[in-house]
Short mmCIF file of C-alpha atoms and ligand atoms in Angstrom, two decimals:
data_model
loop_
_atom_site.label_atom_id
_atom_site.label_comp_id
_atom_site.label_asym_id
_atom_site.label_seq_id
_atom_site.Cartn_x
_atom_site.Cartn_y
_atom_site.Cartn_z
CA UNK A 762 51.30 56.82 33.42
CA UNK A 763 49.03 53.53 33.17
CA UNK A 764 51.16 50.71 33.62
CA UNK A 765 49.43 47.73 31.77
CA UNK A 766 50.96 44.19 31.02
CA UNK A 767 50.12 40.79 30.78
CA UNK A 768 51.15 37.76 32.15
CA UNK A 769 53.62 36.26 29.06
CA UNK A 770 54.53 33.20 28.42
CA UNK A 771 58.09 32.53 29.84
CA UNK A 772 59.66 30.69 27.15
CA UNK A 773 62.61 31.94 25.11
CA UNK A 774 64.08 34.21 27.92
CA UNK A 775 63.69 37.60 30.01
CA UNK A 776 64.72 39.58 27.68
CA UNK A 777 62.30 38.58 24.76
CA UNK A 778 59.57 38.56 27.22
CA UNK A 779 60.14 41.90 27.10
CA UNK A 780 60.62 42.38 23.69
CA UNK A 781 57.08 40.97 23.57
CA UNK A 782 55.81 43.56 26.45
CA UNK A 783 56.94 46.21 23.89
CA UNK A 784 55.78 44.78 20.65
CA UNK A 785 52.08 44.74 22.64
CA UNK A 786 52.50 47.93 23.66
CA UNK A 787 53.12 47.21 27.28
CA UNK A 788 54.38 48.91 30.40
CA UNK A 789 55.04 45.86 32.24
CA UNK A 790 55.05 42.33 32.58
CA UNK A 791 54.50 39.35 34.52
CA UNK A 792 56.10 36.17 34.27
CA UNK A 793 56.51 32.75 35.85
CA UNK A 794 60.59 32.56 36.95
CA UNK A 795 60.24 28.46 36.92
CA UNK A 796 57.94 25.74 35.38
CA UNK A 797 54.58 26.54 37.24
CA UNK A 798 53.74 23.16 37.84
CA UNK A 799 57.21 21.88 38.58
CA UNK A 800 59.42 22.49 41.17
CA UNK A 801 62.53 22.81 38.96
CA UNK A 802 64.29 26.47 38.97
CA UNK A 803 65.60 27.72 35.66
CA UNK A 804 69.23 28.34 35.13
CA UNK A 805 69.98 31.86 36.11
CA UNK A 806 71.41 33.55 33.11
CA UNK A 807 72.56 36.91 34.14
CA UNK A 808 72.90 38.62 30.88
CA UNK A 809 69.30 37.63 29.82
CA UNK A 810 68.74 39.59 32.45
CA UNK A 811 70.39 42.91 32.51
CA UNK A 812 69.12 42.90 29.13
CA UNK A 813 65.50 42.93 30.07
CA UNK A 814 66.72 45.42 32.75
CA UNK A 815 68.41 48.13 30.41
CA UNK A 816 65.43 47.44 28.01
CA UNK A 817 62.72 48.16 30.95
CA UNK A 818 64.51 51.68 31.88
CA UNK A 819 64.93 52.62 27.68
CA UNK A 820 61.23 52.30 27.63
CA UNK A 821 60.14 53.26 31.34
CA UNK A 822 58.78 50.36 32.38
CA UNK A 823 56.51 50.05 35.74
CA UNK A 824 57.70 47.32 38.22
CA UNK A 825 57.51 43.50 36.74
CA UNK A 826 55.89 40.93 38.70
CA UNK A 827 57.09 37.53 38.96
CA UNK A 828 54.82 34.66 39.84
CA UNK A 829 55.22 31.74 42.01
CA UNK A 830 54.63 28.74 40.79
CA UNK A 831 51.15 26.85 41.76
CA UNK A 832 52.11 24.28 43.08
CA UNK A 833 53.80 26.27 46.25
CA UNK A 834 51.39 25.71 49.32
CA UNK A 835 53.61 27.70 52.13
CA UNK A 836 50.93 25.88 54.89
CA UNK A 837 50.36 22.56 53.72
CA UNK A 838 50.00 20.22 56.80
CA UNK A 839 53.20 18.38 55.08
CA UNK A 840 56.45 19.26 56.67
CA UNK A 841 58.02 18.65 53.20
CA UNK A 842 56.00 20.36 50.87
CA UNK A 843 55.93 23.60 53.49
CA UNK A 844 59.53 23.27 53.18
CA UNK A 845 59.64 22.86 49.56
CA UNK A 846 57.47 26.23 49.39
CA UNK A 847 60.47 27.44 51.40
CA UNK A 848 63.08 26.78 49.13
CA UNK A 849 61.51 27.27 46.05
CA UNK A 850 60.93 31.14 46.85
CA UNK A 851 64.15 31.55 48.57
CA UNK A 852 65.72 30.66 45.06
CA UNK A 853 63.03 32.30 43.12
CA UNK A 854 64.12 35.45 45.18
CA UNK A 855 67.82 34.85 44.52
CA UNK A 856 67.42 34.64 41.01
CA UNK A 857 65.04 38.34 40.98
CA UNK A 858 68.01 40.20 42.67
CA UNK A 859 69.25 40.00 39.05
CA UNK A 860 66.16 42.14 38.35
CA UNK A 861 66.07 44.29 41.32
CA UNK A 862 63.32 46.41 42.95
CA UNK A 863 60.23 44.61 41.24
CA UNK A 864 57.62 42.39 42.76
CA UNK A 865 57.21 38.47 43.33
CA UNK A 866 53.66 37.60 43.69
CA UNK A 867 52.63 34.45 45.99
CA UNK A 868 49.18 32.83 46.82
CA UNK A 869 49.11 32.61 50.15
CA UNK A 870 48.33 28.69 49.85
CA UNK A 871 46.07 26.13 51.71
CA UNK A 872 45.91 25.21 54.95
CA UNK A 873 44.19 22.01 54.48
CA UNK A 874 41.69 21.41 57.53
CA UNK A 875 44.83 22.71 59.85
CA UNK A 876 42.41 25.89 60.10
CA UNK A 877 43.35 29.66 59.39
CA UNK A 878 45.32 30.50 62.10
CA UNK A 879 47.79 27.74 61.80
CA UNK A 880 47.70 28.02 58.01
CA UNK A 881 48.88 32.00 58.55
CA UNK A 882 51.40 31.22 60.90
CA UNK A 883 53.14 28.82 58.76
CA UNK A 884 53.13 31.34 55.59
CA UNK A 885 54.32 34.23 58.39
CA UNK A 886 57.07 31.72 59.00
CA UNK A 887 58.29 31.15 55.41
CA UNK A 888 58.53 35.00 55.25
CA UNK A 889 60.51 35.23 57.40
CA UNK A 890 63.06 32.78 56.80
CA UNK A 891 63.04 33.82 53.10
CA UNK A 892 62.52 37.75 53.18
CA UNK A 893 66.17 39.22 53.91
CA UNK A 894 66.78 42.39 55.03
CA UNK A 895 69.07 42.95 52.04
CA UNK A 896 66.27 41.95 49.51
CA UNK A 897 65.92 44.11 46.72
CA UNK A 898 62.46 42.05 45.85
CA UNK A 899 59.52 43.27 47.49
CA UNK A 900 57.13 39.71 47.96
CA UNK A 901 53.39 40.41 47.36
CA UNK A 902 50.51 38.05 49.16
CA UNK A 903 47.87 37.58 46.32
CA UNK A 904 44.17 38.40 47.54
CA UNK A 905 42.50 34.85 47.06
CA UNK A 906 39.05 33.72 45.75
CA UNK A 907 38.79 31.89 49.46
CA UNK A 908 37.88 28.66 47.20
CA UNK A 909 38.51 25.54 49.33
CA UNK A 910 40.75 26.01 52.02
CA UNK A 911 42.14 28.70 50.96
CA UNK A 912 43.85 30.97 52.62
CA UNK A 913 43.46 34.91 51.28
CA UNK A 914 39.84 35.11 50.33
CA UNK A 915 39.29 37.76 53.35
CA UNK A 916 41.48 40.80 53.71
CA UNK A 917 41.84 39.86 57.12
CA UNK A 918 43.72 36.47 56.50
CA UNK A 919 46.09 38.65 54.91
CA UNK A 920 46.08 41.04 57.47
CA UNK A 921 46.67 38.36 60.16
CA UNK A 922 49.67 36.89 57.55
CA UNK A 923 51.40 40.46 57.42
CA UNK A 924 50.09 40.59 61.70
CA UNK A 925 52.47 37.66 62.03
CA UNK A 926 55.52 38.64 60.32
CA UNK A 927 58.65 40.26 61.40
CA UNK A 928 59.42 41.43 58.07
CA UNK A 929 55.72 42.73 57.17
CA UNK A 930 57.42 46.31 56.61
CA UNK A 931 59.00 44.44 53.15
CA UNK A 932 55.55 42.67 51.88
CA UNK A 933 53.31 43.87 49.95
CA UNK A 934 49.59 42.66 48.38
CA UNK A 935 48.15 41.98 45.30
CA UNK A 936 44.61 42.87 44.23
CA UNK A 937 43.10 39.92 42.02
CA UNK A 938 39.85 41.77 40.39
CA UNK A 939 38.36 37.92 39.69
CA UNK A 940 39.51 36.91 42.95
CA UNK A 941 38.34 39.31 44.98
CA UNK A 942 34.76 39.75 42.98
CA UNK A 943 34.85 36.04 43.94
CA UNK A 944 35.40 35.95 47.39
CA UNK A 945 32.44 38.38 47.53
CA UNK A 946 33.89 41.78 47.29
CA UNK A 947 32.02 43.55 44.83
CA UNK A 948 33.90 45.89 42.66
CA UNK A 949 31.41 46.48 40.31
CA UNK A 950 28.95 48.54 41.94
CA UNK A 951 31.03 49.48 45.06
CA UNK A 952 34.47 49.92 44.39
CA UNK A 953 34.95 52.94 46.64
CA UNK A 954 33.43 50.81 49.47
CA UNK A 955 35.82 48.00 48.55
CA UNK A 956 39.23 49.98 48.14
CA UNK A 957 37.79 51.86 52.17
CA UNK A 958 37.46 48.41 53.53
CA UNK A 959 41.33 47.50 51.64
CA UNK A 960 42.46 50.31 53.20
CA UNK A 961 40.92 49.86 56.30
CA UNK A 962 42.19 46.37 56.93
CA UNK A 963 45.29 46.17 55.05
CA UNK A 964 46.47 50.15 54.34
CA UNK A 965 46.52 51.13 50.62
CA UNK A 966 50.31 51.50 50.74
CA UNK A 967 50.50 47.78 50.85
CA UNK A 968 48.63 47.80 47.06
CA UNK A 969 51.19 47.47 44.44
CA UNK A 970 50.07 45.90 41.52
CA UNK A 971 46.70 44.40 40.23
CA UNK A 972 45.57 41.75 38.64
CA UNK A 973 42.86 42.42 36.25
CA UNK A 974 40.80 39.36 35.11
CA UNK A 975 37.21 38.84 34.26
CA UNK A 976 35.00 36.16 36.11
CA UNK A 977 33.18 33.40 34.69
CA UNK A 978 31.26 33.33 37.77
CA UNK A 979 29.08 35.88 40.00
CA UNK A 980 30.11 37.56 43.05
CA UNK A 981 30.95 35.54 45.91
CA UNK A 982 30.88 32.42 43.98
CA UNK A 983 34.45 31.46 45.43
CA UNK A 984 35.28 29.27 42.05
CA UNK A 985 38.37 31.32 40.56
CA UNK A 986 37.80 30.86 36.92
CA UNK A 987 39.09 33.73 35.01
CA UNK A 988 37.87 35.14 31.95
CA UNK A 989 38.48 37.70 29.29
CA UNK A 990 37.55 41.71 29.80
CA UNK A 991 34.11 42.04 29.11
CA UNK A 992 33.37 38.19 28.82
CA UNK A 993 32.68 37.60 32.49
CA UNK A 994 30.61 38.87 35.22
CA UNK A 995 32.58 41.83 36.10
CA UNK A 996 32.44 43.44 32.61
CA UNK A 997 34.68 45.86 31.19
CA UNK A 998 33.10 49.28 32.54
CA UNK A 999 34.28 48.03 36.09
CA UNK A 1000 37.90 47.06 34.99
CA UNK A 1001 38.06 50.66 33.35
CA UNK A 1002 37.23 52.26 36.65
CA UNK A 1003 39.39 50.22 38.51
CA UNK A 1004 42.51 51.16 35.98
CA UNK A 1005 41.71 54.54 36.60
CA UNK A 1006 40.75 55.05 39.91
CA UNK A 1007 42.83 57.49 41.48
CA UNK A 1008 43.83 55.41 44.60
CA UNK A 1009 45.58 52.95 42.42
CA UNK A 1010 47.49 54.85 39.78
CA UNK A 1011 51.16 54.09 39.16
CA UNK A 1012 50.12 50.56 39.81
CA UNK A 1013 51.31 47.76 37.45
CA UNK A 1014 48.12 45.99 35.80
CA UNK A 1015 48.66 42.58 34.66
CA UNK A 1016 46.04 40.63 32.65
CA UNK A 1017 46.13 36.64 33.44
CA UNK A 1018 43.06 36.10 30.93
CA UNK A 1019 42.68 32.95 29.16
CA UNK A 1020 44.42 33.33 26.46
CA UNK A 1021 47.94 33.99 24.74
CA UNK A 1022 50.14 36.37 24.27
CA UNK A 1023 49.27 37.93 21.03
CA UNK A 1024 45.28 37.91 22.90
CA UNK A 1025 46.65 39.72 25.32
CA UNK A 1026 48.10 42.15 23.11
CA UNK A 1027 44.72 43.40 21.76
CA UNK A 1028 43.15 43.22 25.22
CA UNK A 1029 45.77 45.55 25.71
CA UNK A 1030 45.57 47.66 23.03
CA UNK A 1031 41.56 48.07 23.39
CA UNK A 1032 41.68 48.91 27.40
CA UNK A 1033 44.01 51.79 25.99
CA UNK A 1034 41.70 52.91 23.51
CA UNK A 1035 38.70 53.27 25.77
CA UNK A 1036 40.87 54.64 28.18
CA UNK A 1037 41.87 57.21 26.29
CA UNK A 1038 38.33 57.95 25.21
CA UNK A 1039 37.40 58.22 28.73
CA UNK A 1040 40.07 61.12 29.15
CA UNK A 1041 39.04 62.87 25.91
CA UNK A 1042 35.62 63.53 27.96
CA UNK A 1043 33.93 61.01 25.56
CA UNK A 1044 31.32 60.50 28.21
FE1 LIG B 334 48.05 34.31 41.01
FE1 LIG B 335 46.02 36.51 39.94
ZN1 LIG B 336 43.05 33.06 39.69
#
């Protein structure tokens, strides 16, 4: 089962989000739980909820993956905005215990000048304020294009992040394809070599969903501009393999192209066709 899905846009409610999952032919979904540039948390509404909830087990959904919002930097060098990163996910993780044992995805943030060591220490300290033992949400640390200050771009920040937690056994990571091609990893003509070095650093196990995006840019360029399969630098031969490659199956795989929903629906719809061409021996 190849779990593919798209980051939707939020509007109009869980359950139609998933509604449009299914109408694109979906196995999962990603979402936004609150404006992504605004700090302000949407009302929960519970029923919205178990709807999406009895939909995704009808139609054997993988795991969903909500996304922080962008403007969360867990290791700013203000003592308010680190503490508004605080709150914002402990609410954010309230509200997915009405949609339990799925994913919410952070970037790890920037540390500003206060260097990586501080910067990891301060996200390792949000975790574990906000990461319960009783969570049914399993928190994922996005791999980063390292543009900036960012931290994330190396697989050892995160390693260091998860190093530094006391609740690392309840995190997880998730693989960016644009980010990581950008910070220099290159999945295009060594993906073996980059999934060893994953799993060397960070453990495999710790991989549960993926990002797939195109890059505008070449490898290493650190600049995070996403573009759509086959339109970027990475090309859509690579994102095949990836999708396929036996170390990540059962995965969810989440587009975050530029473009909308109904885009995303026939970027779905033609991974699936030359995937399925690829199985049929077609090569
Ligand atoms: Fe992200
Ligand atoms: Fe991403
Ligand atoms: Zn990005």
């Amino acid at each position: 089962m190849i779990y593919l899905g798209a980051h939707l846009s939020s509007s109009g409610g869980f359950y139609k989000m998933g509604r449009t999952a299914l109408a694109m032919e979906a196995g999962t979904l990603q979402c936004f739980v609150r404006n992504p540039r605004g700090a302000k948390v949407r009302a929960v509404n519970p029923e919205d909820m178990a709807k999406l909830r009895a939909l995704m087990e009808e139609h054997r959904f993988g795991p969903v993956v909500a996304h922080a919002p962008y403007i969360m930097n867990p290791c700013s060098k203000d003592e308010g905005i680190r503490e508004l990163a605080a709150r914002m996910m402990a609410e954010d993780l309230a509200l997915m215990e009405h949609l339990p044992g799925n994913y919410y995805n952070f970037h790890p943030g920037s540390h500003v000048g206060q260097g990586v060591e501080t910067g990891c220490r301060q996200i390792a300290d949000m975790l574990d304020a906000v990461v319960t033992p009783e969570a049914r949400t399993m928190v994922l640390l996005e791999t980063m294009a390292g543009k900036g200050s960012e931290i994330g771009g190396r697989f050892e920040e995160l390693r260091m992040i998860l190093d530094m937690t006391a609740c690392r056994d309840r995190l997880g990571v998730c693989l960016d394809t644009c980010h990581v091609f950008d910070g220099g990893y290159d999945i295009v003509s060594d993906l073996d070599g980059v999934l060893t070095e994953f799993d060397r650093i960070i453990g495999l196990d710790r991989l549960r969903a993926v990002h797939i995006n195109d890059s505008m840019n070449p490898l290493g360029s650190r600049k995070d501009r996403h573009a759509r399969i086959g339109e970027g630098a990475i090309g859509e031969a690579a994102i095949l393999r990836l999708i396929s490659h036996p170390a990540l199956a059962g995965r969810p795989f989440i587009l975050e192209t530029p473009t909308d929903d109904a885009g995303h629906g026939e970027e779905i719809r033609r991974l699936r066709e030359a995937l399925s061409v690829g199985e049929g021996g077609g090569e």
